[in-house]
Amino acid sequence: MASNLNNQNTPLLTPEMENPQIKSSSSISIPIENNEALTQFHELEDTPHGRHLGVFGVVMMIIQRIIGSGIFAVSSMIYRDVGGCTGLFFLVWIIAGYSSYAGISCFGELGSIVPRSGGMKVFLEYIYFKPKMMMSVVFNCYTLLFGSIIANVIVLGEYLLYACGYDADPNMAKIIGLIFLFFSCLTLGISTKIGVKIQNITGVLKLLLLCFISLTGLYVLIFPFSLTKIENNFHLNEFFKVKSTVTFSSFSSALLKAIFSFNGWQTTHVVMNEIKDPVQTMKIAAPLALLLINACYLLINLSYLIVIPGDELLNIDEMVGSILFEKIFGEDVGRRFLTAIVAFSVAGNIIVVLYHISRMNQEIFRSGFLPYSRFFASNAPFGAPLRSLLIPFFITAIVISIPTDANIFNYAINLESYPLQFFIGLICFGIVLIRRRDPNLNPAIKASKFDIFFMCSFCLIMFIGPLTKSNTEFAGLPNYAWLSIFILLLCVAYWYGMFIGLPKLRGYTLEVEDKVLSDGLVIKTWKKVSSDGQGYQLV
């Protein structure tokens, strides 16, 4: 049955504002003016999951979502990308850290204007409602295709093998990671409450681990060699020394890796409908979580430079965290115990990422324009998003199974991070458009002009830089920047075919209705209506 748009479970977009060939069914009312249509985004919307996340839960969610394999794996790669220059190494981390703060400030303003689940999806739909649903379709298709956790799955397997005393065999690491991914999807697909409990427990343990590693770096830095028995390899007189060539593209690649380590600050807005008093909670939880993470990251990277010689750091891939532990605490405690704890940390991150992906995918399928939307949006049979978790599982499994000698982990990081910066830039620029569209709008959280300018400029640079990067680093794989653009263009082609080309070619219009599923979730159903008035369901 169709529902009225004034109901709290309204669809995220109004058909009339999306496409002149899309008509609303007689069973739902559609505002004529775009400004009226946009007001639906300002209303709070509840879901069958209920509001159960407070300040502590959101802080733990951000910490869990951000801290995964990144800080324990990419630092050595960043050091290599910046030519072994300590000054540039810290500059990369400072820029990435500030971008997370500026980004969450911008997203905070949009979240106070549009307090709904969906995150970037809803923000883009609210800002760019023209032309004719293009942004909605492109971003949703992109999210489904890039919504995988390839890098974390690989690192989890490698760290578990290393902790058990084995060499990190790539194939065995992938198998172990996929087994864990399967059971994680199954767990979250049966009960979301189990996922939240695991998230809170592992979030606390992960924060304790970060503090421990950070204090270890200070211990080596402050106390003399006679006490620590560890040589200090951090020398201020070599702070600006460049050991190998640094290019614009390699510096951009380093930034993408650092951004990957902070990726996740934006995802709390995906579950806004599950946060108690979302605006006030986000004002407290988001800055607090980022402050803790930035401080720990700074000290951990300092630990790498102090403990591991620069020449050795240049030749390490994603096992840099484990090597740090082994050098400080020896093989038994360092290599086995602490490496196992890092693996546990990555495992917790995988669970949190899956939690967010499942919610994001549900929001996408609620829009109804993709095949089998009703099936994947449903919470059946366990009252949890099991079906929407099938997509990230199979995409991750397929990509990991590609036979290549290139570093899949490194490639996956760049492939996941690159197009994300494009959409984040569009969203941050959208704040300028919103302020011009409605000068009287007074959000509870307001981003500074400098933060908006910084994010727009930063995302533009990150979009242009990798386009010039050579493909020698990833032999046998396409340039990740051009591949991302090609996929985005395919998404545009899908939008044009469904909403513009085919309706004109075959002489029909599109009609949309709201459908309420058995669990109370509201989705859209699209119909083709031919010239004789006979309609049939499209997706």
Coordinates of C-alpha atoms in Angstrom, one line a residue:
M1 CA 0.0 0.0 0.0
A2 CA 1.1 3.5 -0.6
S3 CA 1.7 6.0 2.2
N4 CA 1.4 9.7 2.6
L5 CA 4.6 11.8 2.5
N6 CA 3.6 13.4 5.8
N7 CA 4.2 10.1 7.6
Q8 CA 7.5 9.9 9.5
N9 CA 8.6 7.0 7.3
T10 CA 8.7 9.1 4.1
P11 CA 10.8 8.3 1.1
L12 CA 14.1 10.1 0.8
L13 CA 13.3 11.8 -2.5
T14 CA 10.1 13.2 -4.0
P15 CA 9.5 11.9 -7.6
E16 CA 8.2 15.2 -9.0
M17 CA 11.4 17.0 -8.2
E18 CA 13.5 14.2 -9.7
N19 CA 12.1 13.7 -13.2
P20 CA 9.4 15.4 -15.3
Q21 CA 8.5 11.9 -16.7
I22 CA 8.0 10.5 -13.2
K23 CA 4.5 10.8 -11.8
S24 CA 3.3 10.0 -8.3
S25 CA 0.6 7.5 -7.9
S26 CA -2.8 8.8 -6.8
S27 CA -2.3 7.1 -3.4
I28 CA 0.5 9.5 -2.4
S29 CA 0.6 13.3 -2.3
I30 CA 3.6 15.0 -3.9
P31 CA 4.5 18.6 -3.2
I32 CA 4.7 20.8 -6.3
E33 CA 7.4 23.2 -5.2
N34 CA 11.0 22.0 -4.8
N35 CA 11.3 23.9 -1.5
E36 CA 8.3 22.2 -0.1
A37 CA 9.6 18.8 -1.3
L38 CA 12.9 19.4 0.5
T39 CA 11.2 20.0 3.9
Q40 CA 10.6 16.3 4.2
F41 CA 14.4 15.9 4.8
H42 CA 14.2 18.1 7.9
E43 CA 11.9 15.8 9.7
L44 CA 13.1 13.1 12.1
E45 CA 12.5 9.6 10.9
D46 CA 12.4 6.4 13.0
T47 CA 13.2 2.9 11.8
P48 CA 12.2 -0.6 13.1
H49 CA 15.7 -0.7 14.8
G50 CA 14.8 2.1 17.2
R51 CA 17.0 4.7 18.8
H52 CA 19.6 3.0 21.0
L53 CA 22.9 4.8 20.5
G54 CA 24.1 7.4 23.0
V55 CA 27.3 9.4 23.3
F56 CA 29.4 6.5 24.4
G57 CA 28.0 4.2 21.7
V58 CA 28.7 6.8 19.0
V59 CA 32.2 7.5 20.3
M60 CA 32.9 3.7 20.2
M61 CA 31.4 3.5 16.8
I62 CA 33.6 6.2 15.4
I63 CA 36.7 4.7 17.0
Q64 CA 35.8 1.2 15.8
R65 CA 35.0 2.4 12.3
I66 CA 38.2 4.5 11.9
I67 CA 40.7 2.3 13.6
G68 CA 41.2 -0.8 11.6
S69 CA 44.1 -2.0 9.5
G70 CA 45.1 1.5 8.5
I71 CA 47.4 2.8 11.3
F72 CA 49.0 -0.7 11.7
A73 CA 49.6 -1.2 8.0
V74 CA 50.0 2.0 5.8
S75 CA 52.6 4.1 7.7
S76 CA 55.5 2.3 6.0
M77 CA 53.9 2.8 2.6
I78 CA 53.3 6.5 3.3
Y79 CA 56.9 6.8 4.4
R80 CA 58.0 5.3 1.1
D81 CA 55.6 7.5 -1.0
V82 CA 57.1 10.7 0.5
G83 CA 60.7 9.6 -0.2
G84 CA 61.6 8.7 3.4
C85 CA 61.2 12.3 4.5
T86 CA 60.1 12.6 8.1
G87 CA 58.8 16.1 7.6
L88 CA 56.6 15.2 4.7
F89 CA 55.5 12.0 6.5
F90 CA 54.1 14.0 9.4
L91 CA 52.7 16.6 7.0
V92 CA 50.6 13.9 5.3
W93 CA 49.2 12.7 8.7
I94 CA 48.5 16.3 9.9
I95 CA 46.6 17.1 6.6
A96 CA 44.6 13.9 6.8
G97 CA 43.9 14.4 10.5
Y98 CA 42.6 17.9 9.9
S99 CA 40.6 16.8 6.9
S100 CA 38.7 14.4 9.2
Y101 CA 38.0 17.2 11.7
A102 CA 36.9 19.7 8.9
G103 CA 34.9 17.0 7.2
I104 CA 33.0 16.0 10.4
S105 CA 32.3 19.7 11.0
C106 CA 30.8 20.1 7.5
F107 CA 28.8 16.8 7.9
G108 CA 27.7 17.9 11.3
E109 CA 26.0 21.0 9.8
L110 CA 24.3 18.9 7.2
G111 CA 23.3 16.3 9.8
S112 CA 21.6 18.9 11.9
I113 CA 19.7 20.1 8.8
V114 CA 18.8 16.6 7.6
P115 CA 18.7 14.4 10.7
R116 CA 18.0 11.1 8.8
S117 CA 19.8 7.9 8.2
G118 CA 21.6 7.5 4.9
G119 CA 24.6 9.8 5.5
M120 CA 26.2 10.9 2.3
K121 CA 23.3 9.5 0.2
V122 CA 20.7 11.7 1.8
F123 CA 23.0 14.7 1.8
L124 CA 23.7 14.4 -1.9
E125 CA 20.0 13.9 -2.6
Y126 CA 19.1 16.9 -0.6
I127 CA 21.7 19.2 -2.2
Y128 CA 21.7 18.0 -5.9
F129 CA 18.0 17.1 -6.6
K130 CA 18.6 18.1 -10.2
P131 CA 19.0 16.8 -12.8
K132 CA 16.3 14.2 -12.5
M133 CA 17.6 11.9 -9.8
M134 CA 21.1 11.6 -11.3
M135 CA 23.1 12.1 -8.2
S136 CA 20.9 9.7 -6.2
V137 CA 21.4 6.9 -8.7
V138 CA 25.1 7.5 -9.4
F139 CA 26.1 7.6 -5.7
N140 CA 23.9 4.7 -4.8
C141 CA 25.4 2.5 -7.5
Y142 CA 28.9 3.6 -6.6
T143 CA 28.3 2.8 -2.9
L144 CA 27.1 -0.7 -3.7
L145 CA 30.1 -1.4 -6.0
F146 CA 32.7 0.1 -3.8
G147 CA 31.1 -1.0 -0.5
S148 CA 33.6 -3.7 0.2
I149 CA 36.2 -4.3 3.0
I150 CA 39.0 -5.8 0.9
A151 CA 42.0 -4.2 2.6
N152 CA 40.9 -5.1 6.2
V153 CA 40.1 -8.7 5.3
I154 CA 43.5 -9.2 3.8
V155 CA 45.3 -7.6 6.8
L156 CA 43.3 -9.6 9.3
G157 CA 44.5 -12.9 7.6
E158 CA 48.1 -11.7 7.5
Y159 CA 48.3 -10.6 11.1
L160 CA 46.6 -13.8 12.4
L161 CA 49.1 -15.9 10.4
Y162 CA 52.0 -13.8 11.7
A163 CA 50.8 -14.0 15.3
C164 CA 50.7 -17.8 15.0
G165 CA 54.4 -17.8 13.9
Y166 CA 53.8 -18.3 10.2
D167 CA 54.9 -16.1 7.3
A168 CA 52.0 -14.0 5.9
D169 CA 51.2 -16.1 2.9
P170 CA 48.9 -14.0 0.7
N171 CA 46.6 -16.8 -0.4
M172 CA 46.2 -18.3 3.0
A173 CA 45.6 -14.8 4.5
K174 CA 42.8 -14.2 2.0
I175 CA 41.1 -17.5 2.9
I176 CA 41.3 -16.8 6.6
G177 CA 39.9 -13.3 6.1
L178 CA 37.0 -14.5 3.9
I179 CA 36.1 -17.1 6.5
F180 CA 35.9 -14.4 9.2
L181 CA 34.0 -12.1 6.8
F182 CA 31.4 -14.9 6.2
F183 CA 30.7 -15.4 9.9
S184 CA 30.6 -11.7 10.6
C185 CA 28.0 -11.2 7.9
L186 CA 26.0 -14.1 9.3
T187 CA 26.2 -12.7 12.9
L188 CA 25.1 -9.2 11.9
G189 CA 22.5 -10.6 9.6
I190 CA 20.9 -12.5 12.5
S191 CA 21.0 -9.8 15.3
T192 CA 22.0 -6.2 15.1
K193 CA 22.1 -6.0 19.0
I194 CA 25.0 -8.6 19.0
G195 CA 26.9 -6.4 16.5
V196 CA 26.4 -3.3 18.8
K197 CA 27.6 -5.2 21.9
I198 CA 30.7 -6.5 20.0
Q199 CA 31.3 -3.0 18.8
N200 CA 31.3 -1.4 22.3
I201 CA 33.5 -4.2 23.8
T202 CA 36.1 -4.2 21.1
G203 CA 36.0 -0.4 20.9
V204 CA 37.2 -0.1 24.5
L205 CA 39.9 -2.7 24.0
K206 CA 41.0 -1.0 20.8
L207 CA 41.3 2.4 22.6
L208 CA 43.4 0.8 25.3
L209 CA 45.7 -0.8 22.7
L210 CA 46.2 2.5 21.0
C211 CA 47.1 4.2 24.3
F212 CA 49.5 1.4 25.2
I213 CA 51.3 1.7 21.8
S214 CA 51.4 5.5 22.1
L215 CA 52.9 5.3 25.6
T216 CA 55.5 2.8 24.3
G217 CA 56.7 5.4 21.8
L218 CA 57.1 8.0 24.5
Y219 CA 58.9 5.5 26.6
V220 CA 61.5 4.9 24.0
L221 CA 61.8 8.6 23.2
I222 CA 62.1 9.9 26.8
F223 CA 64.2 7.2 28.5
P224 CA 67.9 6.4 27.5
F225 CA 69.1 3.4 25.6
S226 CA 70.7 2.0 28.8
L227 CA 67.2 1.5 30.1
T228 CA 65.1 0.7 27.0
K229 CA 67.8 -1.3 25.1
I230 CA 66.1 0.2 22.0
E231 CA 68.0 2.5 19.7
N232 CA 66.3 5.8 18.9
N233 CA 66.2 6.2 15.1
F234 CA 64.4 9.5 15.2
H235 CA 66.9 12.3 14.4
L236 CA 65.8 16.0 14.2
N237 CA 68.8 16.9 12.0
E238 CA 67.3 14.6 9.3
F239 CA 63.7 15.8 9.7
F240 CA 63.6 17.3 6.2
K241 CA 66.0 14.9 4.4
V242 CA 64.5 13.3 1.3
K243 CA 65.9 9.9 0.5
S244 CA 64.2 9.2 -2.8
T245 CA 62.1 11.0 -5.4
V246 CA 58.8 12.5 -4.4
T247 CA 56.2 13.5 -7.1
F248 CA 52.8 15.1 -6.9
S249 CA 51.1 11.8 -7.7
S250 CA 53.2 9.9 -5.1
F251 CA 52.3 12.5 -2.4
S252 CA 48.7 12.2 -3.4
S253 CA 48.9 8.5 -3.0
A254 CA 50.4 9.0 0.5
L255 CA 47.5 11.2 1.4
L256 CA 45.0 8.6 0.1
K257 CA 46.5 6.0 2.4
A258 CA 46.4 8.4 5.4
I259 CA 42.8 9.3 4.5
F260 CA 42.1 5.5 4.5
S261 CA 43.3 5.4 8.1
F262 CA 40.8 8.1 9.0
N263 CA 38.0 6.8 6.8
G264 CA 34.8 6.3 8.8
W265 CA 34.3 9.7 10.5
Q266 CA 31.5 10.3 8.0
T267 CA 29.6 7.0 8.6
T268 CA 27.8 7.8 11.8
H269 CA 25.3 9.8 9.8
V270 CA 24.3 6.5 8.1
V271 CA 22.6 5.5 11.3
M272 CA 21.2 8.9 12.4
N273 CA 17.8 7.3 13.0
E274 CA 19.3 5.0 15.6
I275 CA 21.0 7.8 17.6
K276 CA 19.3 9.3 20.7
D277 CA 19.0 13.1 20.3
P278 CA 21.2 12.9 17.2
V279 CA 22.2 16.5 16.9
Q280 CA 23.3 17.0 20.5
T281 CA 24.9 13.5 20.6
M282 CA 27.0 14.2 17.5
K283 CA 28.2 17.6 18.8
I284 CA 29.8 15.8 21.8
A285 CA 30.8 12.4 20.4
A286 CA 32.3 13.3 17.0
P287 CA 35.0 15.8 18.2
L288 CA 35.8 13.7 21.2
A289 CA 36.4 10.6 19.2
L290 CA 38.6 12.4 16.6
L291 CA 40.6 14.1 19.3
L292 CA 41.5 10.7 20.9
I293 CA 42.3 9.2 17.5
N294 CA 44.5 12.0 16.2
A295 CA 46.5 12.0 19.4
C296 CA 47.0 8.3 19.3
Y297 CA 47.9 8.3 15.6
L298 CA 50.6 11.0 16.1
L299 CA 52.2 9.0 18.9
I300 CA 52.0 5.7 17.1
N301 CA 53.7 7.1 14.0
L302 CA 56.4 8.6 16.2
S303 CA 56.9 5.1 17.6
Y304 CA 57.5 3.7 14.1
L305 CA 60.1 6.4 13.4
I306 CA 61.8 5.9 16.7
V307 CA 62.0 2.1 16.8
I308 CA 62.3 1.1 13.1
P309 CA 65.4 2.4 11.1
G310 CA 64.4 4.5 8.2
D311 CA 66.0 2.3 5.5
E312 CA 64.1 -0.7 6.9
L313 CA 60.9 1.2 7.1
L314 CA 61.1 2.0 3.4
N315 CA 61.0 -1.7 2.6
I316 CA 58.2 -2.8 4.8
D317 CA 54.7 -3.3 3.5
E318 CA 51.5 -3.8 5.6
M319 CA 53.2 -5.7 8.5
V320 CA 54.8 -2.5 10.0
G321 CA 52.7 -2.7 13.2
S322 CA 53.7 -6.3 13.9
I323 CA 57.4 -5.5 13.3
L324 CA 57.2 -2.6 15.7
F325 CA 55.9 -4.9 18.5
E326 CA 58.5 -7.6 17.7
K327 CA 61.4 -5.1 18.0
I328 CA 60.1 -3.7 21.3
F329 CA 58.8 -6.7 23.1
G330 CA 60.4 -9.7 21.4
E331 CA 58.9 -12.6 19.5
D332 CA 56.6 -14.1 22.2
V333 CA 55.0 -10.9 23.5
G334 CA 55.5 -8.7 20.5
R335 CA 55.1 -10.9 17.5
R336 CA 52.5 -13.3 18.9
F337 CA 50.4 -11.6 21.7
L338 CA 50.3 -7.9 20.5
T339 CA 50.0 -8.9 16.8
A340 CA 47.0 -11.0 17.8
I341 CA 45.5 -8.0 19.6
V342 CA 45.9 -5.9 16.4
A343 CA 44.2 -8.7 14.4
F344 CA 41.4 -8.5 17.0
S345 CA 41.2 -4.8 16.5
V346 CA 41.0 -5.2 12.7
A347 CA 38.3 -7.9 13.2
G348 CA 36.3 -5.4 15.3
N349 CA 36.6 -2.8 12.5
I350 CA 35.3 -5.3 10.0
I351 CA 32.2 -5.8 12.1
V352 CA 31.6 -2.1 12.4
V353 CA 32.1 -1.5 8.7
L354 CA 29.7 -4.3 7.9
Y355 CA 27.2 -2.7 10.3
H356 CA 27.3 0.6 8.4
I357 CA 27.4 -1.0 5.0
S358 CA 24.2 -3.0 5.8
R359 CA 22.4 0.2 6.8
M360 CA 23.7 2.1 3.8
N361 CA 22.7 -0.7 1.4
Q362 CA 19.2 -0.8 3.0
E363 CA 18.7 2.9 2.4
I364 CA 19.8 2.5 -1.2
F365 CA 17.4 -0.4 -1.9
R366 CA 14.6 1.6 -0.3
S367 CA 14.8 3.9 -3.3
G368 CA 13.6 1.0 -5.4
F369 CA 15.3 1.7 -8.7
L370 CA 17.7 -1.2 -8.6
P371 CA 16.7 -4.8 -9.5
Y372 CA 15.5 -6.9 -6.5
S373 CA 15.3 -3.8 -4.3
R374 CA 12.5 -5.2 -2.2
F375 CA 14.4 -8.4 -1.5
F376 CA 17.6 -6.7 -0.4
A377 CA 15.9 -4.0 1.6
S378 CA 14.0 -6.4 3.7
N379 CA 15.0 -7.4 7.3
A380 CA 13.6 -10.9 6.8
P381 CA 14.0 -13.5 8.1
F382 CA 15.7 -12.5 11.4
G383 CA 14.7 -8.8 11.7
A384 CA 18.2 -7.8 10.6
P385 CA 19.8 -6.8 7.3
L386 CA 21.2 -10.2 6.3
R387 CA 20.3 -9.8 2.7
S388 CA 22.0 -6.5 2.2
L389 CA 25.2 -8.0 3.6
L390 CA 25.4 -10.5 0.7
I391 CA 26.6 -7.8 -1.6
P392 CA 29.8 -6.7 0.2
F393 CA 30.6 -10.3 0.9
F394 CA 30.5 -11.4 -2.7
I395 CA 32.2 -8.2 -4.0
T396 CA 35.1 -8.7 -1.5
A397 CA 35.4 -12.4 -2.3
I398 CA 35.5 -11.7 -6.1
V399 CA 38.2 -8.9 -5.9
I400 CA 40.4 -10.8 -3.5
S401 CA 40.3 -13.8 -5.8
I402 CA 41.8 -11.9 -8.7
P403 CA 45.2 -13.5 -9.6
T404 CA 47.9 -10.9 -9.7
D405 CA 51.4 -10.2 -8.4
A406 CA 50.5 -6.7 -7.4
N407 CA 49.9 -5.6 -3.9
I408 CA 46.1 -6.0 -3.7
F409 CA 46.0 -4.3 -0.2
N410 CA 47.7 -1.2 -1.5
Y411 CA 45.6 -1.1 -4.6
A412 CA 42.3 -1.6 -2.7
I413 CA 43.1 1.3 -0.4
N414 CA 43.5 3.7 -3.3
L415 CA 40.5 2.3 -5.2
E416 CA 38.3 2.7 -2.1
S417 CA 39.6 6.2 -1.1
Y418 CA 39.8 7.9 -4.5
P419 CA 36.1 8.2 -5.5
L420 CA 35.1 8.8 -1.9
Q421 CA 36.9 12.2 -1.9
F422 CA 35.0 13.2 -5.0
F423 CA 31.6 12.8 -3.3
I424 CA 32.9 14.3 0.0
G425 CA 34.0 17.4 -2.0
L426 CA 30.5 17.7 -3.6
I427 CA 28.8 17.5 -0.2
C428 CA 31.1 20.1 1.4
F429 CA 30.6 22.4 -1.6
G430 CA 26.9 21.8 -1.2
I431 CA 26.9 23.6 2.1
V432 CA 27.6 26.8 0.2
L433 CA 24.7 26.0 -2.1
I434 CA 22.3 25.4 0.8
R435 CA 23.3 28.6 2.5
R436 CA 22.5 30.5 -0.7
R437 CA 19.3 28.5 -1.3
D438 CA 18.0 29.3 2.2
P439 CA 19.8 32.2 3.9
N440 CA 17.4 32.0 6.9
L441 CA 18.4 28.4 7.7
N442 CA 20.0 28.2 11.2
P443 CA 21.4 24.7 11.8
A444 CA 22.3 23.6 15.3
I445 CA 25.9 22.8 14.1
K446 CA 27.6 25.2 11.7
A447 CA 30.8 24.6 9.9
S448 CA 33.3 27.5 9.6
K449 CA 34.0 29.0 6.1
F450 CA 37.6 27.9 6.4
D451 CA 36.6 24.2 7.0
I452 CA 34.4 24.3 4.0
F453 CA 37.1 25.9 1.8
F454 CA 39.7 23.5 3.0
M455 CA 37.6 20.4 2.3
C456 CA 36.5 21.6 -1.2
S457 CA 40.1 22.5 -2.1
F458 CA 41.6 19.3 -0.6
C459 CA 39.1 17.0 -2.3
L460 CA 39.7 18.7 -5.7
I461 CA 43.5 18.2 -5.3
M462 CA 43.0 14.6 -4.3
F463 CA 40.8 14.0 -7.4
I464 CA 43.3 15.5 -9.9
G465 CA 46.6 14.2 -8.4
P466 CA 46.2 10.5 -9.0
L467 CA 45.2 10.9 -12.6
T468 CA 48.8 11.4 -13.5
K469 CA 50.1 8.4 -11.6
S470 CA 51.9 5.7 -13.6
N471 CA 50.7 2.1 -13.4
T472 CA 54.1 0.6 -12.6
E473 CA 53.2 0.2 -8.9
F474 CA 50.3 -2.1 -9.7
A475 CA 51.4 -4.2 -12.6
G476 CA 48.5 -5.9 -14.4
L477 CA 45.9 -3.7 -12.8
P478 CA 44.3 -0.6 -14.3
N479 CA 45.0 2.9 -12.9
Y480 CA 42.7 3.1 -9.9
A481 CA 41.8 6.8 -10.6
W482 CA 40.7 6.2 -14.2
L483 CA 38.9 2.9 -13.3
S484 CA 36.9 4.8 -10.6
I485 CA 35.9 7.5 -13.2
F486 CA 34.9 4.8 -15.7
I487 CA 32.7 3.1 -13.1
L488 CA 31.1 6.4 -12.2
L489 CA 30.4 7.0 -15.9
L490 CA 28.7 3.6 -16.1
C491 CA 26.5 4.7 -13.2
V492 CA 25.6 7.8 -15.0
A493 CA 24.7 5.7 -18.1
Y494 CA 22.4 3.5 -15.9
W495 CA 20.6 6.6 -14.6
Y496 CA 20.1 8.0 -18.1
G497 CA 18.9 4.7 -19.5
M498 CA 16.3 4.1 -16.8
F499 CA 15.0 7.6 -16.2
I500 CA 15.5 9.4 -19.5
G501 CA 16.4 7.3 -22.5
L502 CA 14.1 4.2 -22.2
P503 CA 11.0 6.2 -21.1
K504 CA 11.4 8.4 -24.2
L505 CA 12.3 5.5 -26.5
R506 CA 9.4 3.2 -25.5
G507 CA 6.8 5.8 -24.7
Y508 CA 6.0 5.3 -21.0
T509 CA 6.3 7.3 -17.8
L510 CA 7.4 6.2 -14.4
E511 CA 5.1 6.1 -11.4
V512 CA 6.2 5.5 -7.8
E513 CA 4.4 4.3 -4.7
D514 CA 5.4 3.7 -1.1
K515 CA 5.2 0.2 0.1
V516 CA 5.3 -0.8 3.8
L517 CA 7.1 -4.2 4.4
S518 CA 6.0 -6.6 7.1
D519 CA 8.7 -5.2 9.5
G520 CA 7.5 -1.6 9.0
L521 CA 10.2 -0.5 6.7
V522 CA 9.0 1.8 3.9
I523 CA 10.4 1.3 0.3
K524 CA 9.6 2.7 -3.1
T525 CA 8.0 0.7 -5.9
W526 CA 8.5 2.0 -9.4
K527 CA 6.1 1.3 -12.3
K528 CA 6.1 1.8 -16.0
V529 CA 2.8 3.3 -17.2
S530 CA 2.2 3.0 -20.9
S531 CA 0.2 5.4 -23.0
D532 CA -2.9 3.3 -22.7
G533 CA -2.7 3.6 -18.9
Q534 CA -1.8 0.1 -18.1
G535 CA 1.0 -0.1 -15.6
Y536 CA 3.3 -2.9 -14.5
Q537 CA 6.0 -3.1 -11.9
L538 CA 9.5 -2.2 -13.0
V539 CA 11.8 -3.2 -10.1

